């Protein structure tokens, strides 16, 4: 296929009430492992890149890597820029081939956020791309962005007005979710997802997915969270698999990088498969 618009992927998922896993990839190995899991499960998938990863690789080199690795993939894939408050990075990624962006302007007042998000939507449309928006910060720091302080929750009316007037294709509501691992089981305002979808018909994005229970995932997806972000779980799978392998390598005094890479790939693939199945994405490729 392989690259298709975000809106096409999410509109299908919302209509049939399944979730599309959106994995925050960190390098070529993690990209390839996620894609392999999606192909194995016959599932659409979203590759997410943080601003930190874009800057680490350089925009063109990162896009070239994604292009090369998706070339032989026959399931729907979208390349998405996750939380980005920097308009210059947004513009660069849109011009550089990203299919969608999350313009994270929650630190601005709602009126200014609305004004600038409307501009980003217009800019994205010129390249055939789509936009995820938000007006409340998701608690927790991820890839050097965010805050551990809880954000002020806006009223349903304010959120609906933002969605309708900006024309965003997806919206990330704050419902008690948080980035990173939860210190205790979160209490979520799941009804807010139902209310927003009913009022707008726009798919919701669930952030802070790592650590939620299977029941919470299933309920939120049924309510309209068509995009489900997984970042911490990928990083933990990747790094913990590497740590375990390196400890054994040290004991054995045997240093074989390709074996390390295979070990990490297997761990990321298994993590991705598990989430794709849980979200109902298996067999949904077209």
XYZ file of C-alpha atoms in Angstrom, residues 35-281:
247
model
C 6.020 -3.036 10.826
C 6.757 -6.767 10.969
C 4.212 -7.176 13.775
C 1.599 -5.212 11.812
C 2.172 -7.347 8.699
C 1.944 -10.529 10.750
C -1.327 -9.343 12.310
C -2.662 -7.864 9.031
C -3.272 -4.616 10.873
C -3.048 -0.909 10.032
C -0.421 0.859 12.116
C 0.781 4.368 12.922
C 4.508 5.076 13.229
C 4.989 8.011 15.571
C 8.145 10.071 15.854
C 8.863 12.462 18.669
C 10.444 15.848 18.087
C 13.472 14.478 19.938
C 13.834 11.597 17.454
C 13.378 13.903 14.462
C 16.161 16.131 15.752
C 18.392 13.193 16.631
C 18.312 11.726 13.117
C 17.580 14.799 11.067
C 14.246 15.094 9.311
C 15.322 13.884 5.868
C 17.350 10.936 7.107
C 14.539 9.750 9.396
C 11.978 10.025 6.608
C 14.308 8.170 4.242
C 14.600 5.333 6.784
C 10.817 5.095 7.120
C 10.395 5.186 3.344
C 12.911 2.382 2.857
C 11.393 0.182 5.558
C 7.777 0.640 4.444
C 8.543 -0.026 0.769
C 7.719 -3.726 0.935
C 4.961 -3.488 3.524
C 1.438 -4.375 2.398
C -0.616 -3.062 5.331
C -1.734 0.575 5.802
C 0.878 2.751 7.509
C 0.875 6.411 8.498
C 3.857 8.490 9.654
C 2.860 10.842 12.476
C 4.732 13.560 14.372
C 3.821 13.288 18.050
C 3.559 16.174 20.556
C 5.139 19.170 18.836
C 4.763 22.759 20.076
C 7.285 24.120 17.545
C 5.664 25.479 14.372
C 8.966 25.319 12.498
C 9.306 21.588 13.173
C 5.650 21.105 12.204
C 6.221 22.890 8.897
C 9.434 20.998 8.216
C 7.839 17.600 8.800
C 4.774 18.451 6.708
C 7.029 19.585 3.876
C 9.243 16.542 4.428
C 6.567 13.900 3.944
C 4.921 13.269 7.317
C 1.274 12.262 6.895
C 0.047 13.830 10.122
C 1.157 15.971 13.054
C 0.050 16.672 16.605
C 0.326 20.398 17.103
C 0.647 20.561 20.889
C -0.279 24.132 21.810
C -1.939 23.369 25.132
C 0.295 25.869 26.949
C -1.337 28.674 24.966
C -4.726 30.017 25.947
C -7.572 28.294 24.131
C -8.261 31.175 21.738
C -4.630 31.397 20.582
C -4.369 27.615 20.430
C -7.476 27.567 18.215
C -6.089 30.283 15.949
C -2.727 28.605 15.449
C -4.157 25.097 15.116
C -6.455 26.376 12.371
C -3.354 27.637 10.551
C -1.616 24.271 10.989
C -4.677 22.455 9.602
C -4.648 24.720 6.527
C -0.917 24.109 6.084
C -1.378 20.337 6.416
C -4.148 20.304 3.841
C -1.765 21.754 1.262
C 0.361 18.590 1.503
C -2.553 16.177 1.924
C -1.707 15.638 5.582
C -3.887 15.604 8.701
C -3.758 17.130 12.170
C -4.328 15.948 15.720
C -5.103 18.698 18.201
C -5.313 19.174 21.947
C -6.212 21.921 24.388
C -5.157 20.238 27.626
C -1.746 18.852 28.423
C -1.475 15.118 29.048
C 0.202 14.814 32.441
C 3.745 13.440 32.475
C 7.006 14.137 30.651
C 7.714 12.240 27.432
C 10.796 12.755 25.264
C 11.618 15.946 27.191
C 8.173 17.480 26.568
C 5.307 17.925 29.022
C 4.872 18.416 32.737
C 4.110 16.304 35.791
C 1.529 18.900 36.814
C -2.078 18.132 35.925
C -3.534 20.431 33.263
C -6.742 22.418 33.636
C -9.604 20.501 32.035
C -11.722 22.573 29.676
C -15.489 22.224 29.464
C -17.101 19.936 26.919
C -18.441 22.991 25.095
C -14.969 24.521 24.771
C -13.493 21.255 23.485
C -16.293 20.742 20.954
C -15.939 24.329 19.723
C -12.187 23.809 19.286
C -12.642 20.607 17.297
C -15.316 22.029 15.025
C -13.667 25.390 14.361
C -10.117 24.167 13.793
C -11.103 21.263 11.562
C -8.711 18.851 13.292
C -9.001 15.243 12.159
C -8.324 13.750 15.575
C -8.440 15.098 19.136
C -6.465 14.129 22.251
C -8.636 14.676 25.342
C -7.345 14.725 28.896
C -9.387 12.135 30.796
C -7.101 11.388 33.750
C -4.537 9.666 31.526
C -0.798 10.320 31.824
C 2.432 9.694 29.951
C 4.872 7.165 31.364
C 4.091 4.477 33.920
C 1.230 5.219 36.304
C 2.161 5.458 39.980
C -1.275 4.077 40.829
C -4.257 2.800 38.847
C -5.738 5.820 37.029
C -9.348 6.886 37.410
C -10.481 7.850 33.931
C -13.348 10.045 32.769
C -14.344 7.697 29.963
C -17.686 9.431 29.463
C -15.850 12.487 28.135
C -14.680 10.408 25.159
C -18.249 9.322 24.391
C -19.546 12.884 24.693
C -16.867 14.341 22.403
C -17.359 11.698 19.717
C -21.145 12.083 19.867
C -20.871 15.866 19.513
C -18.252 15.967 16.757
C -17.976 12.601 14.977
C -14.186 13.001 15.214
C -11.975 10.099 16.393
C -10.205 10.519 19.708
C -6.540 9.773 20.453
C -5.711 7.989 23.692
C -2.397 9.133 25.148
C -0.704 7.558 28.141
C -1.705 4.053 27.119
C 1.125 2.153 28.795
C -0.135 0.819 32.121
C -3.869 0.952 31.448
C -5.797 -2.272 32.058
C -7.116 -4.367 29.187
C -10.635 -3.450 30.309
C -9.855 0.283 30.186
C -8.409 -0.030 26.690
C -11.426 -1.986 25.460
C -13.911 0.460 26.963
C -12.190 3.589 25.639
C -11.805 2.141 22.147
C -15.503 1.226 22.095
C -16.283 4.837 23.027
C -14.252 6.242 20.103
C -10.528 6.224 20.923
C -9.541 5.104 17.430
C -5.864 6.054 17.857
C -4.082 4.495 20.822
C -0.577 5.730 21.598
C 2.079 3.358 22.911
C 5.452 4.891 23.750
C 6.740 3.836 27.173
C 5.993 0.144 26.533
C 8.077 0.197 23.353
C 11.006 1.905 25.048
C 10.876 -0.478 27.986
C 10.674 -3.551 25.747
C 13.562 -2.325 23.624
C 15.844 -1.347 26.494
C 14.996 -4.129 28.940
C 15.578 -6.760 26.259
C 18.923 -5.144 25.514
C 19.843 -4.975 29.202
C 19.026 -8.631 29.812
C 21.007 -9.704 26.747
C 24.014 -7.566 27.658
C 24.127 -8.925 31.200
C 24.239 -12.449 29.792
C 26.832 -11.411 27.204
C 29.015 -10.011 29.981
C 28.791 -13.245 31.946
C 29.651 -15.290 28.873
C 32.270 -12.816 27.626
C 30.689 -13.086 24.199
C 29.919 -9.888 22.336
C 27.763 -10.300 19.234
C 25.818 -7.191 18.175
C 23.591 -8.975 15.598
C 22.353 -11.312 18.342
C 21.577 -8.297 20.525
C 19.597 -6.718 17.710
C 17.605 -9.925 17.108
C 16.787 -10.100 20.813
C 15.538 -6.511 20.889
C 13.574 -6.949 17.656
C 11.793 -10.011 19.046
C 10.845 -8.126 22.220
C 9.470 -5.103 20.331
C 7.579 -7.354 17.919
C 5.924 -9.251 20.760
C 4.980 -5.991 22.509
C 3.500 -4.634 19.274
C 1.582 -7.838 18.497
C 0.076 -7.887 21.976
C -1.219 -4.324 21.720
C -2.506 -4.703 18.150
C -4.524 -7.755 19.187
C -5.818 -6.086 22.352
C -6.982 -3.027 20.415
C -8.867 -5.139 17.859
C -6.628 -4.154 14.950
